[in-house]
């Protein structure tokens, strides 16, 4: 059956996030030939509509209001519910980002709908739209279908391939006027801590440090390597508990789950709780002094050695590679 | 202040997962309070100690969750409620759980509801916001700081590493992120006291709910373990050469750089 599917074009710092293009690709599968409608919420965001269409949306609905400039659950819920009422879709796909995680359960509750969170794949099988999602932080997976309500899912960044951008694709970008009423929670201040600018959950390369980094300063060589590779820095629980870094960097069953193309674990022993957060990365490199460390069991490549010697050498070698290519 | 904590019993984070008969094998596994819910219990106790009131911990599940509820009482919560769905719900989902919790809470005049931002087993993070929506109260997820002044509340929210300072008011639901606090270990006197604290057990009937009212909106059709990874290549030789080889392999064999 064909479905009309809505997809949120999530923006950050005025640009669309990659996960939105991945969500469009997922929505195309859910739609089974039906229409994929992107929607944008914010101020001065309609110019981004064309890009959603180039990535596969058929048309775009824009709700512009100063109250939507920053994400708030109340503001976005009001706008999205208005779009849902106008469009009456059979499907809805959001990124499993901070916004998507916060907003989607509320919409699902309002519509008394099922919701499949954090999907890493979607397919049509046996007449159903089947989502794959990790459980126990990736120690296992489940395949799940929605049995009542919208085919509603959030998709994990970096897992579903976006469609190839087609700059010749065009479609309608129409605005919808929605009265955004009072917000019950207001953002007073945003403190930027994710300074390197590459978001951990969306990073293609993650350089991660464990107890072996020994101090907050011990993260410096890791940051340099991350800079050269355009990656993000992460950490194990051990490093966070020891106060070497902020908990927001923690990767593991408690903490973030990441699936980058390349994960470099530096001075991380590889406790089960950490492996749950990174073992589905495409390629894993382990650097550890202890040849018996558990991390080598999941690593594709390993170097037994002191991270303070290995990491700077790696940084230099990658720099050379960048110059040559 | 009338404070409620939403608590889930989960597998210990150090447990390996195995499957038998198409389901996650629970035999012999250690169970704990979902780690994020532990932050919620701690925060609730601290808010009560600063503002007065009572902390009630709620769990939806089976009789076995009593152990985790007793632990929360031993930490310092005042009362516990187990909504036992063993006989009524076979395959619930987040719709099911949130509907049951909201039905229980709807006439309780809760000022503050605290849960974990996600459970480490199912990992959806849906129940908290769903409950808030059903109760028609505001919510803030993944919080790392909570300050209450009368009915005004200032929360700091973790947003993918950045933080937002948000002003809102009671009644409110929040979900805990790591870094919110350091959960205490139950003390021996705490454990003794917990044995005498009230732990009520309810079933769907007691909430005037029928099985149909809470029927899941999603269905799991398969559970499987990820493919085992083959042992990787540990390099050898001079460190300099190992590093060169690694970069070469990442570039030409793995093609990730």
XYZ file of C-alpha atoms in Angstrom:
582
model
C 0.000 0.000 0.000
C 1.231 3.456 -0.776
C 1.478 5.930 2.064
C 1.939 9.639 2.389
C 4.905 10.099 4.743
C 6.019 13.272 6.523
C 9.698 13.864 7.322
C 11.174 16.539 9.579
C 14.003 18.547 8.045
C 15.991 19.162 11.205
C 18.220 22.209 11.164
C 21.225 23.237 13.175
C 23.002 26.549 12.849
C 20.921 27.302 9.773
C 21.754 24.120 7.851
C 19.973 20.825 7.434
C 21.431 17.919 9.366
C 22.500 14.822 7.465
C 20.106 12.693 9.476
C 17.241 14.481 7.725
C 18.430 13.206 4.334
C 18.717 9.731 5.868
C 15.175 10.126 7.226
C 13.939 10.996 3.722
C 15.489 7.770 2.410
C 13.719 5.837 5.198
C 10.468 7.673 4.435
C 10.737 6.642 0.760
C 10.782 3.002 1.867
C 7.858 3.532 4.242
C 5.901 5.377 1.521
C 6.038 2.370 -0.864
C 5.666 4.722 -3.829
C 3.507 7.283 -2.019
C 4.312 10.928 -1.498
C 7.142 12.023 0.804
C 6.499 15.456 2.289
C 9.286 17.271 4.101
C 8.464 19.838 6.745
C 10.587 22.597 8.192
C 10.002 24.501 11.407
C 11.790 27.692 12.387
C 12.531 31.180 11.125
C 13.826 31.849 7.606
C 14.007 28.144 6.880
C 12.005 27.955 3.640
C 15.173 28.314 1.554
C 16.189 24.886 2.837
C 13.103 23.282 1.283
C 14.794 22.912 -2.109
C 17.530 20.791 -0.560
C 15.028 18.396 1.032
C 13.492 17.964 -2.409
C 16.911 17.367 -4.002
C 17.391 14.540 -1.498
C 14.083 12.907 -2.404
C 11.165 14.763 -0.803
C 8.335 15.415 -3.260
C 7.297 18.691 -1.686
C 7.859 20.650 1.512
C 5.634 22.365 4.068
C 7.167 25.203 6.077
C 5.930 26.628 9.369
C 7.757 29.867 10.123
C 7.496 31.562 13.475
C 10.013 33.294 15.729
C 8.864 30.971 18.528
C 10.197 28.034 16.489
C 13.643 29.542 16.134
C 14.866 27.282 18.932
C 13.569 23.816 19.510
C 11.078 23.532 22.341
C 8.834 20.559 22.868
C 5.734 22.780 23.182
C 6.429 24.921 20.124
C 7.434 22.091 17.834
C 4.565 19.877 18.991
C 2.014 22.594 18.187
C 3.520 23.156 14.744
C 3.875 19.462 13.931
C 0.347 18.631 15.062
C -0.946 21.393 12.767
C 1.039 19.957 9.848
C -0.262 16.464 10.645
C -3.817 17.729 10.728
C -3.407 19.491 7.403
C -1.655 16.625 5.631
C -3.204 13.520 7.282
C -0.203 11.318 6.459
C 0.035 7.575 7.078
C 3.684 7.765 8.086
C 6.069 10.060 9.976
C 9.861 9.871 10.206
C 12.204 11.975 12.377
C 15.894 11.692 13.157
C 16.717 10.004 16.461
C 18.465 13.143 17.645
C 18.043 15.176 20.782
C 15.021 16.829 19.125
C 13.544 13.680 17.669
C 13.884 11.763 20.926
C 12.217 14.586 22.851
C 9.385 15.322 20.421
C 8.341 11.980 18.944
C 6.956 10.229 22.076
C 4.768 13.216 22.802
C 3.315 13.192 19.288
C 2.814 9.428 19.521
C 0.993 9.819 22.851
C -1.193 12.606 21.465
C -2.195 10.441 18.492
C -2.350 7.220 20.575
C 0.047 5.821 18.011
C 2.855 3.313 18.054
C 6.392 4.632 17.636
C 9.564 2.789 16.754
C 12.540 4.698 18.127
C 16.151 4.572 17.017
C 15.717 2.477 13.863
C 18.902 1.508 12.052
C 17.215 -0.039 8.986
C 13.821 -0.178 7.322
C 12.462 -2.596 4.727
C 9.158 -3.790 3.358
C 8.759 -7.507 4.042
C 5.696 -9.750 4.088
C 3.396 -6.796 3.509
C 4.739 -4.923 6.532
C 7.089 -2.001 7.004
C 9.729 -3.616 9.203
C 12.169 -1.564 11.259
C 15.379 -2.931 12.738
C 16.536 -1.392 15.981
C 19.218 -2.154 18.545
C 18.188 -3.275 22.030
C 20.448 -3.613 25.058
C 22.532 -0.875 23.391
C 23.349 -3.053 20.416
C 24.037 -6.288 22.282
C 20.964 -7.538 20.376
C 18.603 -6.319 17.658
C 14.865 -6.518 17.140
C 12.654 -6.249 14.075
C 9.511 -4.377 14.764
C 6.312 -3.279 13.056
C 3.682 -0.698 13.951
C 0.296 -2.396 14.384
C -1.886 0.641 15.098
C -1.731 4.299 14.161
C 0.867 6.015 11.998
C 3.916 4.185 10.678
C 6.012 6.352 12.933
C 9.745 5.983 13.535
C 12.883 7.856 14.446
C 16.074 6.850 12.620
C 19.519 6.692 14.151
C 22.063 9.004 12.462
C 24.712 7.401 10.231
C 22.858 4.152 9.548
C 20.457 4.575 6.628
C 22.130 5.757 3.436
C 20.674 8.987 2.036
C 19.593 9.059 -1.601
C 21.959 10.684 -4.071
C 21.360 14.409 -4.247
C 19.643 15.320 -7.507
C 19.968 19.033 -8.141
C 17.521 18.886 -11.042
C 14.659 17.761 -8.776
C 12.105 20.441 -8.032
C 8.881 20.591 -6.059
C 6.533 22.838 -4.183
C 7.641 24.590 -0.995
C 4.486 25.923 0.651
C 4.098 27.695 3.947
C 1.519 26.859 6.555
C 0.493 29.461 9.097
C 0.181 28.126 12.624
C -0.523 30.137 15.736
C 2.065 29.044 18.288
C 0.545 29.552 21.718
C 2.328 29.876 25.035
C 5.380 27.755 25.655
C 5.430 26.148 29.092
C 9.204 25.685 29.071
C 11.426 28.494 27.800
C 15.088 28.279 26.856
C 16.984 31.021 28.667
C 20.484 30.189 27.602
C 22.406 27.740 25.451
C 25.869 26.821 26.661
C 28.042 25.445 23.882
C 30.304 22.726 25.167
C 30.573 20.508 22.112
C 33.354 22.848 21.025
C 34.958 20.894 18.198
C 31.722 21.278 16.309
C 31.438 17.660 15.180
C 28.501 15.952 16.856
C 29.412 12.617 18.397
C 26.315 10.791 17.170
C 26.761 11.970 13.581
C 30.568 11.879 13.366
C 32.126 9.660 10.702
C 35.232 9.291 12.836
C 35.333 8.979 16.616
C 38.547 9.061 18.669
C 37.811 7.771 22.121
C 39.852 7.797 25.328
C 39.678 5.626 28.429
C 41.422 5.443 31.766
C 44.671 5.186 29.813
C 44.581 8.926 28.988
C 45.365 9.466 32.692
C 44.212 13.119 32.943
C 42.059 15.792 31.337
C 45.185 16.994 29.525
C 45.696 13.473 28.244
C 42.798 14.062 25.853
C 44.806 16.708 23.934
C 46.573 14.292 21.533
C 43.181 12.651 20.878
C 41.645 16.026 20.054
C 44.467 16.756 17.611
C 43.904 13.451 15.852
C 40.151 14.113 15.753
C 40.806 17.533 14.210
C 42.979 16.092 11.462
C 40.331 13.475 10.636
C 37.336 15.797 11.022
C 36.081 13.557 13.806
C 34.679 13.861 17.306
C 36.200 12.896 20.637
C 34.481 10.373 22.898
C 35.297 8.628 26.163
C 34.699 5.510 28.211
C 32.861 5.533 31.512
C 36.194 5.047 33.272
C 37.522 8.324 31.853
C 34.317 10.183 32.729
C 34.127 8.760 36.256
C 37.752 9.800 36.792
C 36.765 13.370 35.752
C 39.097 13.439 32.776
C 36.198 14.707 30.665
C 32.528 15.647 30.652
C 29.862 12.927 30.852
C 28.440 14.222 27.593
C 31.355 12.446 25.874
C 30.598 9.049 27.390
C 30.081 6.197 24.956
C 28.541 2.972 26.214
C 25.401 1.345 27.491
C 25.064 4.317 29.786
C 26.038 7.218 27.565
C 25.916 7.543 23.810
C 25.782 4.793 21.246
C 27.840 5.607 18.158
C 28.251 3.920 14.789
C 30.925 5.868 12.913
C 32.894 4.588 9.910
C 36.036 4.601 12.037
C 36.307 4.248 15.805
C 39.738 4.568 17.387
C 39.791 3.386 21.023
C 42.796 4.754 22.912
C 43.643 3.350 26.323
C 40.231 1.710 26.631
C 40.134 -1.789 28.097
C 36.814 -2.710 26.510
C 34.309 -3.376 29.309
C 31.029 -4.854 28.052
C 29.298 -1.626 28.995
C 31.614 0.326 26.651
C 31.472 -2.214 23.823
C 27.683 -1.882 23.790
C 28.116 1.736 22.752
C 30.567 1.313 19.889
C 30.849 -2.279 18.678
C 28.612 -1.621 15.677
C 31.077 0.917 14.285
C 32.170 -0.031 10.768
C 35.899 -0.222 11.507
C 37.402 -0.343 14.990
C 41.027 0.389 15.846
C 42.343 -0.394 19.330
C 45.425 1.171 20.860
C 46.293 -0.265 24.257
C 49.372 -1.145 26.254
C 47.833 -4.385 27.459
C 47.836 -7.028 24.712
C 45.196 -8.971 26.675
C 42.747 -6.040 26.743
C 39.227 -7.044 25.776
C 39.017 -4.214 23.233
C 41.309 -6.183 20.855
C 38.567 -8.831 20.568
C 36.252 -6.423 18.776
C 38.934 -4.409 16.967
C 39.595 -4.811 13.257
C 43.105 -3.470 13.731
C 45.135 -3.244 16.874
C 48.373 -1.666 17.996
C 49.839 -2.794 21.305
C 51.548 0.295 22.653
C 51.376 3.486 24.676
C 48.702 5.784 23.317
C 50.884 8.828 24.047
C 53.438 7.475 21.579
C 51.029 5.975 19.041
C 48.420 8.732 18.740
C 50.822 11.594 17.824
C 52.520 9.317 15.257
C 49.101 8.499 13.803
C 48.218 12.178 13.627
C 51.420 12.886 11.669
C 50.826 9.950 9.342
C 47.220 10.999 8.614
C 48.438 14.550 7.941
C 50.857 13.179 5.345
C 48.060 11.119 3.785
C 45.857 14.224 3.561
C 48.625 16.158 1.825
C 49.141 13.353 -0.707
C 45.476 12.865 -1.561
C 6.030 18.261 47.558
C 4.476 15.216 45.933
C 7.245 13.496 43.983
C 6.976 10.376 41.828
C 9.793 8.364 40.303
C 9.328 6.069 37.289
C 11.580 3.057 37.718
C 12.360 0.080 35.502
C 14.106 -3.146 36.395
C 16.754 -3.914 33.780
C 19.603 -6.301 33.006
C 22.891 -5.407 34.632
C 25.092 -3.507 32.166
C 27.813 -6.151 32.499
C 25.471 -8.987 31.424
C 26.009 -10.746 28.104
C 22.818 -11.156 26.124
C 21.743 -14.556 24.812
C 18.568 -15.644 23.079
C 16.504 -18.753 23.647
C 13.183 -19.565 22.001
C 13.211 -16.242 20.141
C 13.379 -14.250 23.374
C 16.095 -12.663 25.470
C 17.244 -15.296 27.940
C 16.795 -14.014 31.486
C 17.917 -17.148 33.309
C 20.626 -16.448 35.833
C 20.996 -12.815 34.766
C 21.614 -10.094 37.343
C 19.028 -7.347 37.420
C 19.441 -3.781 38.587
C 17.563 -0.494 38.716
C 17.919 0.988 35.241
C 21.001 3.224 35.798
C 19.259 6.382 34.559
C 16.348 5.693 36.926
C 18.857 5.499 39.762
C 19.716 9.149 39.075
C 15.965 9.843 39.180
C 15.596 8.186 42.592
C 18.572 10.129 43.972
C 17.298 13.438 42.601
C 13.822 12.823 44.035
C 15.306 12.166 47.480
C 17.406 15.344 47.300
C 14.422 17.457 46.192
C 12.309 16.038 49.030
C 15.048 16.652 51.582
C 15.326 20.281 50.443
C 11.602 21.012 50.004
C 9.769 18.502 52.161
C 7.178 16.081 50.872
C 7.154 12.480 49.855
C 8.830 10.300 47.222
C 6.830 7.464 45.683
C 8.581 5.084 43.308
C 6.448 3.356 40.653
C 7.308 0.391 38.490
C 5.268 -1.432 35.875
C 6.327 -5.031 35.533
C 6.281 -8.327 37.343
C 6.647 -9.313 40.978
C 10.398 -9.520 40.457
C 10.628 -5.721 40.277
C 9.915 -5.681 44.031
C 13.618 -6.135 44.655
C 14.525 -2.946 42.743
C 11.677 -1.045 44.409
C 13.002 -2.141 47.828
C 16.429 -0.863 46.814
C 14.898 2.523 45.976
C 13.165 2.525 49.382
C 16.482 1.655 51.002
C 18.080 4.626 49.217
C 15.483 6.820 50.900
C 12.226 6.843 48.929
C 9.116 6.797 51.127
C 6.704 4.542 49.296
C 6.683 2.160 46.373
C 3.985 1.003 43.987
C 4.282 -2.026 41.772
C 1.768 -2.220 38.976
C 1.904 -5.913 38.262
C 0.962 -6.667 34.663
C 2.092 -10.288 34.647
C -1.415 -11.728 34.236
C -2.796 -9.041 31.945
C -0.142 -7.879 29.509
C 1.840 -10.297 27.429
C 3.572 -8.090 24.889
C 3.335 -4.518 26.048
C 5.140 -1.604 24.460
C 5.778 2.016 25.430
C 2.155 2.895 24.693
C 1.115 0.208 27.185
C 3.456 1.284 29.967
C 2.791 5.011 29.629
C -0.968 4.502 29.535
C -0.826 2.467 32.759
C 1.435 4.967 34.545
C -0.640 7.959 33.433
C -3.831 6.231 34.558
C -2.275 5.647 37.976
C -0.965 9.223 38.249
C -3.946 11.130 36.870
C -5.569 11.794 40.275
C -2.380 11.890 42.384
C -1.636 15.636 42.075
C 2.019 14.974 41.379
C 4.176 18.091 41.570
C 7.248 16.484 40.105
C 7.710 13.245 38.170
C 11.243 12.043 37.505
C 12.331 9.145 35.286
C 15.490 8.044 33.550
C 15.954 9.499 30.054
C 16.161 6.017 28.597
C 16.106 2.416 29.780
C 19.231 0.546 28.842
C 17.293 -2.517 27.637
C 14.577 -1.250 25.269
C 16.365 2.032 24.748
C 13.473 4.019 23.300
C 13.182 6.837 25.856
C 9.473 7.151 25.097
C 7.687 6.519 28.383
C 8.579 9.773 30.191
C 7.418 12.213 27.498
C 4.389 10.032 26.718
C 3.296 10.140 30.376
C 3.743 13.939 30.501
C 1.622 14.346 27.376
C -1.112 12.075 28.755
C -1.137 14.097 31.999
C -0.949 17.344 30.013
C 2.044 18.694 31.952
C 5.318 20.091 30.566
C 8.453 17.962 30.443
C 12.171 18.375 29.948
C 14.293 15.384 28.922
C 17.979 14.531 29.571
C 18.473 16.960 32.428
C 21.774 17.423 34.256
C 20.627 20.004 36.821
C 17.362 20.773 38.600
C 16.651 23.850 40.736
C 13.262 24.414 42.336
C 12.117 27.711 43.777
C 8.485 27.617 44.850
C 6.722 26.473 41.707
C 9.412 27.917 39.418
C 11.892 25.435 38.071
C 15.202 25.975 36.293
C 16.634 22.934 34.579
C 19.773 22.363 32.591
C 19.275 20.007 29.685
C 21.984 18.072 27.862
C 21.548 18.512 24.116
C 24.105 16.378 22.328
C 26.908 17.760 24.437
C 25.699 21.366 24.610
C 23.468 22.435 27.437
C 20.295 24.484 27.525
C 19.101 26.339 30.594
C 15.316 26.093 30.635
C 12.762 27.873 32.798
C 9.521 26.128 33.497
C 7.166 25.410 36.372
C 5.558 22.677 38.446
C 3.857 20.335 37.863
C 6.595 18.964 35.667
C 8.085 15.732 34.372
C 11.837 15.490 33.851
C 14.099 12.660 32.686
C 17.551 12.206 34.123
C 20.810 12.247 32.178
C 24.130 11.053 33.510
C 25.844 13.797 35.490
C 22.650 14.889 37.289
C 23.956 13.546 40.601
C 25.880 10.713 42.269
C 23.330 8.092 43.336
C 23.901 6.971 46.931
C 24.334 3.362 47.960
C 21.640 2.111 50.326
C 22.942 2.174 53.914
C 22.418 -0.734 56.283
C 19.878 1.210 58.397
C 18.272 2.253 55.106
C 17.918 -1.379 54.083
C 16.388 -2.265 57.459
C 13.919 0.626 57.274
C 12.982 -0.231 53.694
C 11.547 -3.540 54.831
C 8.848 -1.706 56.750
C 8.063 0.959 54.155
C 4.824 0.525 52.198
C 5.061 -1.306 48.876
C 1.625 -1.517 47.273
C 0.830 -3.892 44.496
C -1.835 -3.022 41.936
C -3.208 -4.679 38.846
C -4.950 -3.248 35.774
C -8.333 -3.880 37.421
C -7.436 -1.526 40.249
C -6.877 1.224 37.693
C -10.154 0.487 35.882
C -8.166 -0.514 32.819
C -9.046 -3.387 30.494
C -6.430 -5.373 28.625
C -7.709 -3.808 25.372
C -7.087 -0.279 26.686
C -3.374 -0.927 26.950
C -2.857 -3.190 23.950
C 0.502 -2.487 22.320
C 0.645 -0.393 19.138
C 3.803 -2.079 17.910
C 4.930 -5.676 17.649
C 8.340 -7.306 17.773
C 8.572 -9.956 15.082
C 12.158 -11.071 15.549
C 15.023 -10.747 18.029
C 18.562 -11.655 17.018
C 22.163 -11.198 18.061
C 24.591 -9.241 15.905
C 26.970 -11.287 13.765
C 30.099 -12.214 15.720
C 33.083 -10.199 14.655
C 36.105 -12.075 13.384
C 39.241 -11.453 15.367
C 41.065 -8.474 13.946
C 44.650 -7.898 12.955
C 47.041 -6.920 15.737
C 50.013 -5.286 14.062
C 53.622 -5.979 14.941
C 57.105 -4.593 14.312
C 58.579 -1.170 14.990
C 55.963 1.244 16.334
C 56.653 3.679 13.486
C 56.085 0.971 10.920
C 52.930 -0.234 12.695
C 51.459 3.244 12.527
C 52.355 3.551 8.822
C 50.831 0.135 8.151
C 47.663 1.040 10.072
C 47.116 4.234 8.106
C 47.765 2.328 4.877
C 45.260 -0.398 5.848
C 42.591 2.115 6.845
C 43.091 3.881 3.537
C 43.318 0.958 1.120
C 41.790 -2.100 2.824
C 39.088 -0.692 5.109
C 38.693 2.414 2.893
C 37.366 4.537 5.742
C 39.906 7.329 5.366
